[in-house]
Coordinates of C-alpha atoms in Angstrom, one line a residue:
Chain A
M1 CA 119.9 148.4 107.9
S2 CA 118.1 146.2 105.5
V3 CA 119.7 143.2 103.8
N4 CA 120.0 143.4 100.0
V5 CA 118.8 140.2 98.3
L6 CA 119.2 140.0 94.6
F7 CA 116.9 137.7 92.7
A8 CA 119.0 136.5 89.8
A9 CA 116.8 134.2 87.8
D10 CA 114.3 134.5 84.9
D11 CA 111.1 136.5 85.0
R12 CA 108.8 133.5 85.3
L13 CA 110.6 132.5 88.5
W14 CA 110.4 136.1 89.8
H15 CA 106.6 135.9 89.2
N16 CA 106.3 132.7 91.2
Y17 CA 108.8 133.5 93.9
H18 CA 108.7 137.1 94.9
E19 CA 105.7 136.9 97.2
P20 CA 106.7 133.6 98.9
L21 CA 110.2 135.0 99.4
R22 CA 109.0 138.3 100.9
T23 CA 106.7 136.4 103.2
A24 CA 109.3 133.9 104.3
L25 CA 112.0 136.6 104.9
A26 CA 109.6 138.6 107.0
E27 CA 108.6 135.4 108.9
A28 CA 112.3 134.7 109.5
G29 CA 112.6 138.2 111.0
V30 CA 114.9 139.5 108.3
D31 CA 114.5 143.1 107.2
A32 CA 115.3 142.5 103.5
H33 CA 115.2 144.4 100.3
L34 CA 114.4 141.8 97.6
A35 CA 114.7 142.9 94.0
T36 CA 116.0 142.0 90.6
D37 CA 118.0 145.1 90.0
I38 CA 120.4 145.8 92.9
P39 CA 123.8 147.2 92.0
A40 CA 126.4 144.3 92.3
A41 CA 128.5 146.0 94.9
Q42 CA 125.5 146.4 97.2
V43 CA 124.2 142.8 97.1
D44 CA 124.4 140.8 100.3
Y45 CA 122.8 137.5 99.0
I46 CA 122.0 136.2 95.5
V47 CA 119.0 133.9 95.0
Y48 CA 120.2 132.1 91.9
S49 CA 119.0 129.9 89.1
P50 CA 121.4 128.7 86.3
G51 CA 119.3 130.5 83.6
S52 CA 120.3 133.9 85.2
E53 CA 122.1 136.6 83.3
V54 CA 124.6 136.7 86.2
Q55 CA 127.5 134.6 85.0
D56 CA 130.4 136.7 86.4
F57 CA 130.3 136.9 90.2
T58 CA 133.4 139.1 90.4
P59 CA 131.5 142.4 90.9
F60 CA 129.6 141.1 93.9
T61 CA 132.3 142.1 96.3
R62 CA 130.2 142.0 99.5
C63 CA 128.0 139.1 98.7
K64 CA 127.9 136.6 101.6
A65 CA 126.3 133.6 99.8
V66 CA 124.7 132.4 96.6
L67 CA 121.5 130.5 97.4
N68 CA 120.6 128.2 94.5
L69 CA 116.9 127.7 93.8
W70 CA 117.4 124.1 92.7
A71 CA 119.0 121.0 94.1
G72 CA 121.3 120.5 91.1
V73 CA 124.3 122.9 91.1
E74 CA 126.4 121.6 88.2
N75 CA 125.8 124.7 86.1
V76 CA 127.2 127.0 88.8
A77 CA 129.4 125.0 91.1
H78 CA 132.4 125.2 88.8
N79 CA 132.1 128.8 87.8
P80 CA 135.6 130.1 88.4
T81 CA 134.3 133.6 89.3
L82 CA 132.2 132.2 92.2
T83 CA 134.2 132.7 95.4
Q84 CA 131.3 133.1 97.7
P85 CA 129.7 130.1 99.6
L86 CA 127.1 128.3 97.5
A87 CA 124.1 126.6 99.0
R88 CA 121.8 124.0 97.3
M89 CA 118.1 123.9 97.6
V90 CA 116.8 121.1 99.8
D91 CA 113.1 121.6 99.7
E92 CA 110.5 119.5 101.5
G93 CA 108.1 119.8 98.5
L94 CA 110.9 118.7 96.2
T95 CA 111.7 115.7 98.3
Q96 CA 108.1 114.8 98.7
G97 CA 107.5 115.1 95.0
M98 CA 110.5 112.8 94.3
V99 CA 109.3 110.2 96.8
E100 CA 105.9 110.2 95.2
W101 CA 107.3 109.8 91.6
V102 CA 109.8 107.1 92.6
A103 CA 107.3 105.1 94.7
G104 CA 104.6 105.5 92.0
H105 CA 106.9 104.2 89.3
C106 CA 108.4 101.4 91.5
L107 CA 104.9 100.2 92.3
R108 CA 103.8 100.6 88.6
H109 CA 106.6 98.3 87.5
H110 CA 106.4 96.0 90.5
L111 CA 102.7 95.4 90.0
G112 CA 102.9 95.3 86.2
L113 CA 100.4 98.1 85.8
D114 CA 101.3 98.7 82.1
T115 CA 99.9 95.3 81.2
H116 CA 96.5 96.2 82.5
I117 CA 96.6 99.8 81.3
L118 CA 97.6 98.8 77.7
H119 CA 95.8 95.5 77.3
Q120 CA 92.1 95.7 78.2
D121 CA 91.3 92.9 75.8
G122 CA 88.8 90.8 77.7
T123 CA 91.4 88.2 78.8
W124 CA 91.3 87.4 82.5
R125 CA 95.0 87.0 83.3
H126 CA 95.0 85.9 86.9
D127 CA 98.6 86.2 87.6
P128 CA 99.2 88.0 91.0
P129 CA 102.6 89.8 91.3
P130 CA 105.1 88.9 94.0
L131 CA 105.0 90.9 97.1
A132 CA 107.4 93.9 97.5
A133 CA 109.5 91.8 99.8
D134 CA 110.6 89.8 96.7
R135 CA 111.4 92.8 94.6
P136 CA 114.8 94.3 95.5
V137 CA 115.3 97.9 94.7
T138 CA 118.7 99.7 94.5
I139 CA 119.1 103.4 94.8
L140 CA 122.3 105.0 93.5
G141 CA 122.8 108.2 95.6
L142 CA 122.1 108.6 99.3
G143 CA 121.7 112.4 99.5
A144 CA 118.4 113.9 100.9
L145 CA 116.4 112.6 97.9
G146 CA 117.9 109.1 97.8
R147 CA 117.5 108.6 101.6
A148 CA 113.9 109.8 101.6
C149 CA 113.0 107.5 98.6
G150 CA 114.8 104.6 100.2
A151 CA 112.9 105.1 103.5
A152 CA 109.6 105.2 101.8
L153 CA 110.2 102.1 99.7
A154 CA 111.6 100.2 102.7
E155 CA 108.4 101.2 104.6
F156 CA 106.5 99.5 101.8
G157 CA 108.4 96.3 102.2
F158 CA 110.8 96.5 99.3
P159 CA 114.3 95.3 100.2
V160 CA 116.3 98.5 99.5
T161 CA 120.0 98.7 98.8
G162 CA 121.6 102.2 98.7
W163 CA 124.9 103.0 97.2
A164 CA 127.1 106.2 97.4
R165 CA 130.7 107.0 96.8
S166 CA 131.4 107.1 100.5
A167 CA 130.1 105.1 103.4
H168 CA 126.6 105.9 104.7
E169 CA 124.3 104.5 107.4
V170 CA 120.6 104.8 106.8
P171 CA 118.1 102.9 108.9
G172 CA 116.2 100.2 106.9
I173 CA 118.5 100.4 103.9
T174 CA 121.5 98.2 103.1
C175 CA 124.2 100.8 102.4
L176 CA 127.1 100.0 100.1
H177 CA 129.9 102.2 98.8
G178 CA 132.9 102.3 96.6
P179 CA 133.6 100.5 93.3
E180 CA 133.0 97.0 94.6
G181 CA 129.9 98.1 96.4
L182 CA 128.5 99.5 93.2
K183 CA 128.9 96.1 91.4
T184 CA 127.0 94.4 94.3
A185 CA 124.3 97.1 94.3
L186 CA 123.7 96.7 90.5
A187 CA 123.7 92.9 90.6
R188 CA 120.8 92.8 93.0
A189 CA 118.6 95.6 91.4
H190 CA 115.3 94.4 90.1
I191 CA 114.5 98.1 90.0
L192 CA 117.4 100.6 89.8
V193 CA 116.8 104.2 90.8
L194 CA 119.4 106.9 89.8
L195 CA 119.5 109.8 92.3
L196 CA 123.2 110.8 92.1
P197 CA 124.4 114.3 91.5
H198 CA 126.0 115.0 88.1
T199 CA 129.7 115.4 88.6
P200 CA 132.7 114.4 86.5
E201 CA 132.7 111.0 88.4
T202 CA 129.1 110.3 87.7
E203 CA 129.0 111.3 84.0
S204 CA 127.7 108.3 82.1
L205 CA 128.0 106.2 85.2
L206 CA 125.4 103.8 83.8
N207 CA 127.4 102.7 80.8
A208 CA 127.3 99.4 78.9
A209 CA 129.6 97.6 81.4
R210 CA 127.5 98.6 84.4
L211 CA 124.2 97.9 82.6
A212 CA 125.5 94.4 82.0
L213 CA 125.8 93.8 85.8
L214 CA 122.0 94.2 86.3
P215 CA 119.8 91.2 86.6
R216 CA 118.3 90.5 83.2
G217 CA 115.1 92.4 82.6
A218 CA 115.8 95.0 85.4
V219 CA 113.9 98.3 85.3
V220 CA 115.8 101.6 85.3
L221 CA 114.3 104.7 86.8
N222 CA 116.1 108.0 86.2
P223 CA 114.7 111.0 88.1
G224 CA 118.2 112.2 88.9
R225 CA 120.2 113.7 86.1
G226 CA 120.2 112.8 82.3
A227 CA 124.0 112.7 82.1
L228 CA 124.2 109.8 84.5
I229 CA 123.2 107.5 81.6
D230 CA 125.0 106.6 78.4
D231 CA 121.9 106.9 76.2
D232 CA 123.2 104.7 73.4
A233 CA 124.3 102.0 75.9
L234 CA 120.8 102.1 77.5
L235 CA 119.1 101.8 74.1
A236 CA 121.3 98.8 73.2
A237 CA 120.5 97.1 76.6
L238 CA 116.8 97.7 76.1
D239 CA 117.0 96.2 72.6
A240 CA 118.8 93.2 73.9
G241 CA 116.3 92.6 76.7
Q242 CA 119.0 93.2 79.3
V243 CA 117.0 96.1 80.6
G244 CA 113.2 95.4 80.7
H245 CA 112.1 99.0 80.9
A246 CA 113.4 102.5 81.5
T247 CA 111.3 105.3 82.9
L248 CA 113.2 108.5 82.5
D249 CA 112.4 112.0 83.9
T250 CA 115.8 113.7 83.2
F251 CA 117.7 114.0 79.9
R252 CA 121.0 115.4 78.5
T253 CA 118.9 117.9 76.6
E254 CA 115.6 119.2 77.9
P255 CA 112.9 119.3 76.6
L256 CA 113.9 116.0 75.1
P257 CA 113.9 116.6 71.3
P258 CA 110.9 115.0 69.6
E259 CA 113.2 113.0 67.3
H260 CA 115.1 111.3 70.3
P261 CA 114.6 107.5 70.1
F262 CA 113.6 107.4 73.8
W263 CA 110.2 108.8 72.7
T264 CA 109.4 105.9 70.4
H265 CA 111.1 103.0 72.1
P266 CA 108.3 100.7 73.4
Q267 CA 110.2 99.9 76.6
V268 CA 110.9 103.5 77.5
T269 CA 108.6 105.9 79.3
V270 CA 109.6 109.6 79.1
T271 CA 108.2 111.9 81.8
P272 CA 108.9 115.6 81.3
H273 CA 111.2 116.4 84.3
I274 CA 108.2 116.4 86.7
A275 CA 109.5 114.0 89.4
S276 CA 110.8 116.8 91.6
E277 CA 109.7 120.3 91.3
T278 CA 110.6 122.9 93.8
R279 CA 107.5 124.4 95.4
P280 CA 107.8 128.2 95.9
A281 CA 106.4 128.4 99.4
S282 CA 108.6 125.7 101.0
A283 CA 111.7 126.7 98.9
A284 CA 111.3 130.3 100.0
R285 CA 111.4 129.3 103.6
V286 CA 114.8 127.5 103.0
I287 CA 116.2 130.6 101.3
A288 CA 115.0 132.9 104.1
E289 CA 116.4 130.6 106.8
N290 CA 119.8 130.8 105.1
V291 CA 119.7 134.6 104.9
R292 CA 118.8 134.7 108.6
R293 CA 121.7 132.3 109.4
G294 CA 124.1 134.4 107.4
E295 CA 123.1 137.6 109.2
A296 CA 123.3 135.9 112.6
G297 CA 126.7 134.5 111.8
E298 CA 125.4 130.9 111.9
A299 CA 126.5 128.1 109.5
L300 CA 124.5 128.0 106.3
L301 CA 122.3 125.0 105.5
H302 CA 123.1 122.8 102.4
L303 CA 126.4 124.2 101.5
V304 CA 128.0 122.8 98.4
D305 CA 131.5 121.2 98.6
R306 CA 133.0 122.8 95.5
D307 CA 135.7 120.1 95.2
R308 CA 133.0 117.4 95.0
G309 CA 130.7 119.6 93.0
Y310 CA 127.5 118.9 95.1
Chain B
M1 CA 95.2 61.4 119.9
S2 CA 95.6 63.4 116.7
V3 CA 93.2 66.1 115.5
N4 CA 91.4 65.4 112.2
V5 CA 91.6 68.4 109.9
L6 CA 89.5 68.1 106.7
F7 CA 90.7 70.1 103.7
A8 CA 87.4 71.0 101.9
A9 CA 88.5 73.0 98.9
D10 CA 89.4 72.3 95.3
D11 CA 92.3 70.2 94.1
R12 CA 94.4 73.1 93.0
L13 CA 94.3 74.6 96.5
W14 CA 95.1 71.2 98.1
H15 CA 98.2 71.1 95.8
N16 CA 99.3 74.6 97.1
Y17 CA 98.3 74.2 100.7
H18 CA 98.9 70.7 102.0
E19 CA 102.6 71.1 102.6
P20 CA 102.4 74.6 104.1
L21 CA 99.5 73.5 106.4
R22 CA 101.4 70.3 107.6
T23 CA 104.4 72.5 108.3
A24 CA 102.5 75.1 110.1
L25 CA 100.4 72.6 112.2
A26 CA 103.6 70.8 113.2
E27 CA 105.3 74.2 114.1
A28 CA 102.2 75.1 116.2
G29 CA 102.7 71.8 118.1
V30 CA 99.4 70.3 116.9
D31 CA 99.4 66.5 116.2
A32 CA 97.1 66.7 113.2
H33 CA 95.8 64.3 110.5
L34 CA 95.3 66.6 107.5
A35 CA 93.4 65.0 104.6
T36 CA 90.7 65.6 102.0
D37 CA 88.7 62.4 102.8
I38 CA 87.9 62.2 106.5
P39 CA 84.5 60.8 107.4
A40 CA 82.2 63.7 108.4
A41 CA 81.5 62.4 111.9
Q42 CA 85.3 62.2 112.7
V43 CA 86.2 65.7 111.5
D44 CA 87.5 68.2 114.2
Y45 CA 88.2 71.2 112.0
I46 CA 87.3 72.1 108.4
V47 CA 89.7 74.2 106.3
Y48 CA 87.2 75.7 103.8
S49 CA 86.9 77.4 100.5
P50 CA 83.5 78.3 99.0
G51 CA 84.2 76.2 95.9
S52 CA 84.2 73.1 98.1
E53 CA 81.8 70.1 97.6
V54 CA 80.9 70.5 101.3
Q55 CA 77.6 72.5 101.3
D56 CA 75.8 70.7 104.1
F57 CA 77.5 70.9 107.4
T58 CA 74.9 68.9 109.3
P59 CA 77.0 65.6 109.2
F60 CA 80.0 67.2 110.9
T61 CA 78.7 66.5 114.4
R62 CA 82.0 67.0 116.3
C63 CA 83.5 69.7 114.2
K64 CA 84.7 72.6 116.4
A65 CA 85.3 75.2 113.7
V66 CA 85.2 76.0 110.0
L67 CA 88.4 77.9 109.0
N68 CA 87.8 79.8 105.8
L69 CA 90.8 80.1 103.5
W70 CA 89.7 83.6 102.3
A71 CA 88.8 87.0 103.8
G72 CA 85.4 87.0 102.1
V73 CA 82.8 84.7 103.8
E74 CA 79.6 85.8 102.0
N75 CA 79.3 82.4 100.3
V76 CA 79.3 80.4 103.6
A77 CA 78.3 82.8 106.4
H78 CA 74.6 82.4 105.7
N79 CA 74.6 78.7 105.1
P80 CA 71.8 77.5 107.4
T81 CA 73.4 74.2 108.0
L82 CA 76.5 75.8 109.5
T83 CA 76.2 75.8 113.3
Q84 CA 79.9 75.7 114.0
P85 CA 82.1 78.8 114.6
L86 CA 83.3 80.3 111.4
A87 CA 86.7 82.1 111.1
R88 CA 87.8 84.4 108.3
M89 CA 91.3 84.5 106.9
V90 CA 93.3 87.5 107.9
D91 CA 96.6 86.9 106.2
E92 CA 99.6 89.2 106.3
G93 CA 100.5 88.5 102.7
L94 CA 96.9 89.3 101.7
T95 CA 97.0 92.6 103.6
Q96 CA 100.4 93.5 102.2
G97 CA 99.2 92.6 98.6
M98 CA 96.2 94.8 99.1
V99 CA 98.3 97.7 100.4
E100 CA 100.6 97.5 97.4
W101 CA 97.7 97.4 94.9
V102 CA 95.8 100.2 96.5
A103 CA 98.9 102.4 96.9
G104 CA 100.1 101.6 93.4
H105 CA 96.8 102.6 91.8
C106 CA 96.4 105.6 94.1
L107 CA 99.8 106.9 93.0
R108 CA 99.1 105.9 89.4
H109 CA 96.0 108.1 89.3
H110 CA 97.5 110.8 91.5
L111 CA 100.6 111.2 89.3
G112 CA 98.7 110.8 86.0
L113 CA 100.9 107.9 84.9
D114 CA 98.4 106.8 82.2
T115 CA 99.0 110.0 80.3
H116 CA 102.7 109.1 80.1
I117 CA 102.3 105.4 79.5
L118 CA 99.7 105.9 76.7
H119 CA 101.0 109.1 75.0
Q120 CA 104.7 108.9 74.2
D121 CA 104.3 111.3 71.3
G122 CA 107.3 113.5 71.6
T123 CA 105.4 116.3 73.3
W124 CA 107.1 117.7 76.4
R125 CA 104.1 118.3 78.7
H126 CA 105.8 119.9 81.8
D127 CA 102.8 119.8 84.1
P128 CA 103.9 118.5 87.6
P129 CA 101.1 116.9 89.6
P130 CA 100.1 118.3 92.9
L131 CA 101.6 116.7 96.0
A132 CA 99.8 113.9 97.8
A133 CA 98.8 116.4 100.5
D134 CA 96.5 118.0 98.0
R135 CA 94.8 114.7 96.9
P136 CA 92.2 113.5 99.5
V137 CA 91.6 109.8 99.5
T138 CA 88.5 108.2 101.1
I139 CA 88.4 104.5 102.1
L140 CA 85.0 102.9 102.7
G141 CA 85.6 100.0 105.1
L142 CA 87.9 100.1 108.1
G143 CA 88.6 96.4 108.6
A144 CA 92.1 95.0 108.6
L145 CA 92.5 95.8 104.9
G146 CA 91.0 99.3 105.0
R147 CA 93.1 100.3 108.1
A148 CA 96.3 99.0 106.6
C149 CA 95.7 100.8 103.3
G150 CA 94.7 104.0 105.1
A151 CA 97.9 103.9 107.2
A152 CA 100.1 103.4 104.2
L153 CA 98.5 106.2 102.2
A154 CA 98.6 108.6 105.2
E155 CA 102.3 107.8 105.6
F156 CA 102.7 109.0 102.0
G157 CA 101.1 112.3 102.8
F158 CA 97.6 111.7 101.3
P159 CA 94.8 113.1 103.5
V160 CA 92.9 110.0 104.3
T161 CA 89.2 109.8 105.4
G162 CA 87.9 106.4 106.4
W163 CA 84.3 105.4 106.7
A164 CA 82.6 102.5 108.3
R165 CA 79.1 101.7 109.6
S166 CA 80.1 102.1 113.2
A167 CA 82.6 104.5 114.8
H168 CA 86.3 103.7 114.6
E169 CA 89.5 105.4 115.7
V170 CA 92.6 104.9 113.5
P171 CA 95.7 107.0 114.0
G172 CA 96.4 109.3 111.0
I173 CA 93.0 108.7 109.4
T174 CA 89.9 110.9 109.8
C175 CA 87.2 108.4 110.7
L176 CA 83.5 109.0 109.9
H177 CA 80.6 106.7 110.3
G178 CA 76.9 106.3 109.7
P179 CA 74.7 107.7 106.9
E180 CA 75.7 111.3 107.3
G181 CA 79.4 110.4 107.6
L182 CA 79.1 108.5 104.3
K183 CA 77.9 111.6 102.5
T184 CA 80.8 113.7 103.9
A185 CA 83.3 110.9 103.1
L186 CA 82.1 110.7 99.5
A187 CA 82.0 114.5 99.0
R188 CA 85.8 114.9 99.7
A189 CA 87.0 111.8 97.8
H190 CA 89.3 112.7 94.9
I191 CA 90.1 109.0 95.0
L192 CA 87.6 106.6 96.5
V193 CA 88.7 103.1 97.6
L194 CA 86.1 100.4 98.3
L195 CA 87.1 97.9 101.0
L196 CA 83.8 97.0 102.5
P197 CA 82.6 93.5 103.0
H198 CA 79.7 92.3 100.9
T199 CA 76.6 92.2 103.1
P200 CA 72.9 93.0 102.4
E201 CA 73.6 96.5 103.7
T202 CA 76.5 97.1 101.3
E203 CA 74.9 95.5 98.2
S204 CA 75.2 98.2 95.5
L205 CA 76.2 100.8 98.1
L206 CA 77.9 102.8 95.3
N207 CA 74.7 103.6 93.4
A208 CA 73.7 106.6 91.2
A209 CA 72.8 108.8 94.2
R210 CA 76.1 108.2 96.0
L211 CA 78.2 108.5 92.8
A212 CA 76.6 111.9 92.4
L213 CA 78.0 113.0 95.8
L214 CA 81.7 112.5 94.6
P215 CA 83.7 115.5 93.4
R216 CA 83.4 115.7 89.6
G217 CA 86.1 113.6 88.0
A218 CA 86.8 111.4 91.1
V219 CA 88.6 108.1 90.6
V220 CA 87.0 104.9 92.0
L221 CA 89.1 101.9 93.0
N222 CA 87.3 98.7 93.8
P223 CA 89.6 96.0 95.2
G224 CA 86.8 95.0 97.7
R225 CA 83.8 93.2 96.3
G226 CA 82.1 93.5 92.9
A227 CA 78.6 93.7 94.4
L228 CA 79.4 97.0 96.2
I229 CA 78.9 98.8 92.9
D230 CA 75.8 99.3 90.8
D231 CA 77.6 98.6 87.5
D232 CA 75.1 100.4 85.3
A233 CA 75.2 103.5 87.5
L234 CA 79.0 103.5 87.4
L235 CA 79.1 103.3 83.6
A236 CA 76.6 106.1 83.4
A237 CA 78.7 108.3 85.8
L238 CA 81.8 107.5 83.7
D239 CA 80.0 108.5 80.5
A240 CA 78.9 111.7 82.1
G241 CA 82.4 112.6 83.4
Q242 CA 81.1 112.5 87.0
V243 CA 83.6 109.7 87.6
G244 CA 87.0 110.3 85.9
H245 CA 88.2 106.7 86.0
A246 CA 87.4 103.4 87.6
T247 CA 90.0 100.7 88.3
L248 CA 88.2 97.5 89.3
D249 CA 89.7 94.3 90.7
T250 CA 86.5 92.6 91.8
F251 CA 83.3 91.9 89.9
R252 CA 79.8 90.4 90.3
T253 CA 80.8 87.6 88.0
E254 CA 84.5 86.4 87.9
P255 CA 86.2 86.0 85.5
L256 CA 84.6 89.2 84.2
P257 CA 82.9 88.0 80.9
P258 CA 84.7 89.2 77.8
E259 CA 81.6 91.0 76.6
H260 CA 81.2 93.1 79.8
P261 CA 81.4 96.8 78.9
F262 CA 84.0 97.4 81.7
W263 CA 86.6 95.8 79.4
T264 CA 86.2 98.3 76.6
H265 CA 85.3 101.5 78.4
P266 CA 88.2 103.9 77.9
Q267 CA 87.9 105.1 81.5
V268 CA 87.9 101.7 83.1
T269 CA 90.8 99.5 84.0
V270 CA 90.0 95.9 84.8
T271 CA 92.5 93.9 86.9
P272 CA 91.8 90.2 87.3
H273 CA 91.2 89.9 91.1
I274 CA 94.9 90.1 91.9
A275 CA 94.9 92.9 94.5
S276 CA 94.8 90.6 97.5
E277 CA 95.8 87.0 97.1
T278 CA 96.2 84.7 100.1
R279 CA 99.7 83.4 100.3
P280 CA 99.8 79.7 101.3
A281 CA 102.8 80.0 103.8
S282 CA 101.3 82.8 105.9
A283 CA 97.7 81.7 105.5
A284 CA 98.7 78.2 106.8
R285 CA 100.1 79.7 109.9
V286 CA 96.8 81.4 110.6
I287 CA 94.9 78.2 110.2
A288 CA 97.3 76.2 112.3
E289 CA 97.1 78.9 115.1
N290 CA 93.4 78.6 115.2
V291 CA 93.5 74.8 115.4
R292 CA 96.0 75.1 118.2
R293 CA 93.7 77.6 120.0
G294 CA 90.7 75.4 119.5
E295 CA 92.5 72.4 121.1
A296 CA 93.8 74.6 123.9
G297 CA 90.3 76.0 124.6
E298 CA 91.4 79.5 123.7
A299 CA 89.3 82.0 121.7
L300 CA 89.6 81.6 117.9
L301 CA 91.1 84.4 115.9
H302 CA 89.0 86.3 113.3
L303 CA 85.6 84.8 114.2
V304 CA 82.8 85.9 111.9
D305 CA 79.7 87.6 113.4
R306 CA 77.0 85.7 111.6
D307 CA 74.4 88.4 112.1
R308 CA 76.6 91.0 110.5
G309 CA 77.9 88.5 107.9
Y310 CA 81.6 89.3 108.3

């Protein structure tokens, strides 16, 4: 008997995903019926995106798991009707894209590329930058993305400090945790990278008090979640010179409205949520593997802890 | 009896190097007299920079080796009065700086950072770049610098092709050689990195015919030697759109004169020969090790083949 997989996301995603998902399910050896219109009581798995029309999970009485298409689950994790297991996306392409964006912007700020890109004025400013070994980077968040970015930056020679709520051990990275660890991690960050999930605990984590702990002129990179930052506090820290530059890929409202002061602040670079983009082919393999595991009675990958919210 | 080491380079270099060199020589166990004014006939080793007043090596009758402070030796290798062994600098700091510059500019062009840095106009252009796996990079030159840059880029996921005059094998890099290999290497280069030495064979290697072999819109990075490029041919290829961008760190005349068209061309970024800067502490250790080897009768490191010129 075939497994009923409901694709509950918008039409554009269906367009991009239906073929990769069918291919991946077949390759995983799952006899699946994948569609956008399966009656709720007959659905075995839901492939989900927060933009979906499905907001009430109550009618999905035999559904074994909700498989989120994205890494961020804050728009579904706390849905009170969701009683099924919820899995996040951990996609190789997504991780690789994040590593490239984070390393690219770290090297950009480390090497002072903007000076050369913006000021081709005939002046030979022979002022070599320090080596990466003299440019400490702190990453807040040691999930799959934070660990992968930390490993890549450490490979380059940057001294990397990682911080998370609970204790971690990651080769090549100095790991700190808890409230005191956060203060230490911020105090040493020439470049600060935000890769925490958005939870009630991380809402506006980077507020005025914590921005004040950074070394003067530090660079802030936020490819994580817009709500990790108190926008007004960041703008004030930029105006005061406490933060030297902020390069932001995620925002509280996306697309970032044209009138938002981030667009025009000379020390802010806005990138349009491109750091980490799930790639259909590799994401489909993760979904298919979880359906296969569910059918085989094996533990699902990347399950969300609903109490923590990620 | 102490070893007489003549420092034959300009005053600024003496200022930066005399302490690191004394420290490194002592740590290498060499009882050395290091000075800028040792009579030629009493000199055992010359620490050399091309800007030195020493142009005639004939009076240095007992000199055992000339130890160049830089990687490039084209200004001394063909000096007909130089009969002593000549060693190049291969400095960890220099290699690391080069890897950072090359990776930084590869990622900059790969990720399209200039668009975001130059156009903060309130327009949300959600157009994620491809992954590094879809951005082939070709490195011309597989010496210490080319190999190190290739390894770092391959680690990032870029498909890397390396080319040199003779056959090489480097893990993770597709190595090509010879005239036919050069054509293949150029034809696949979305990003082309020049790290060849300057020799009669490599003079203007990147000429109009070879630029025409690149994929349309390719990016050229030249942290190697200015004379590798036919400047007029490059400008013509940029104007024609055959080359999408050139980021250049080395030039035929340095500092690059303010009136040179590279400064004002919108698809050219000039950086002021900062990609690879010898760091005194690590460079002094290389010099000291070669003096130690010379005194112990061991083979010198990084000897220049005078026929090849590098």
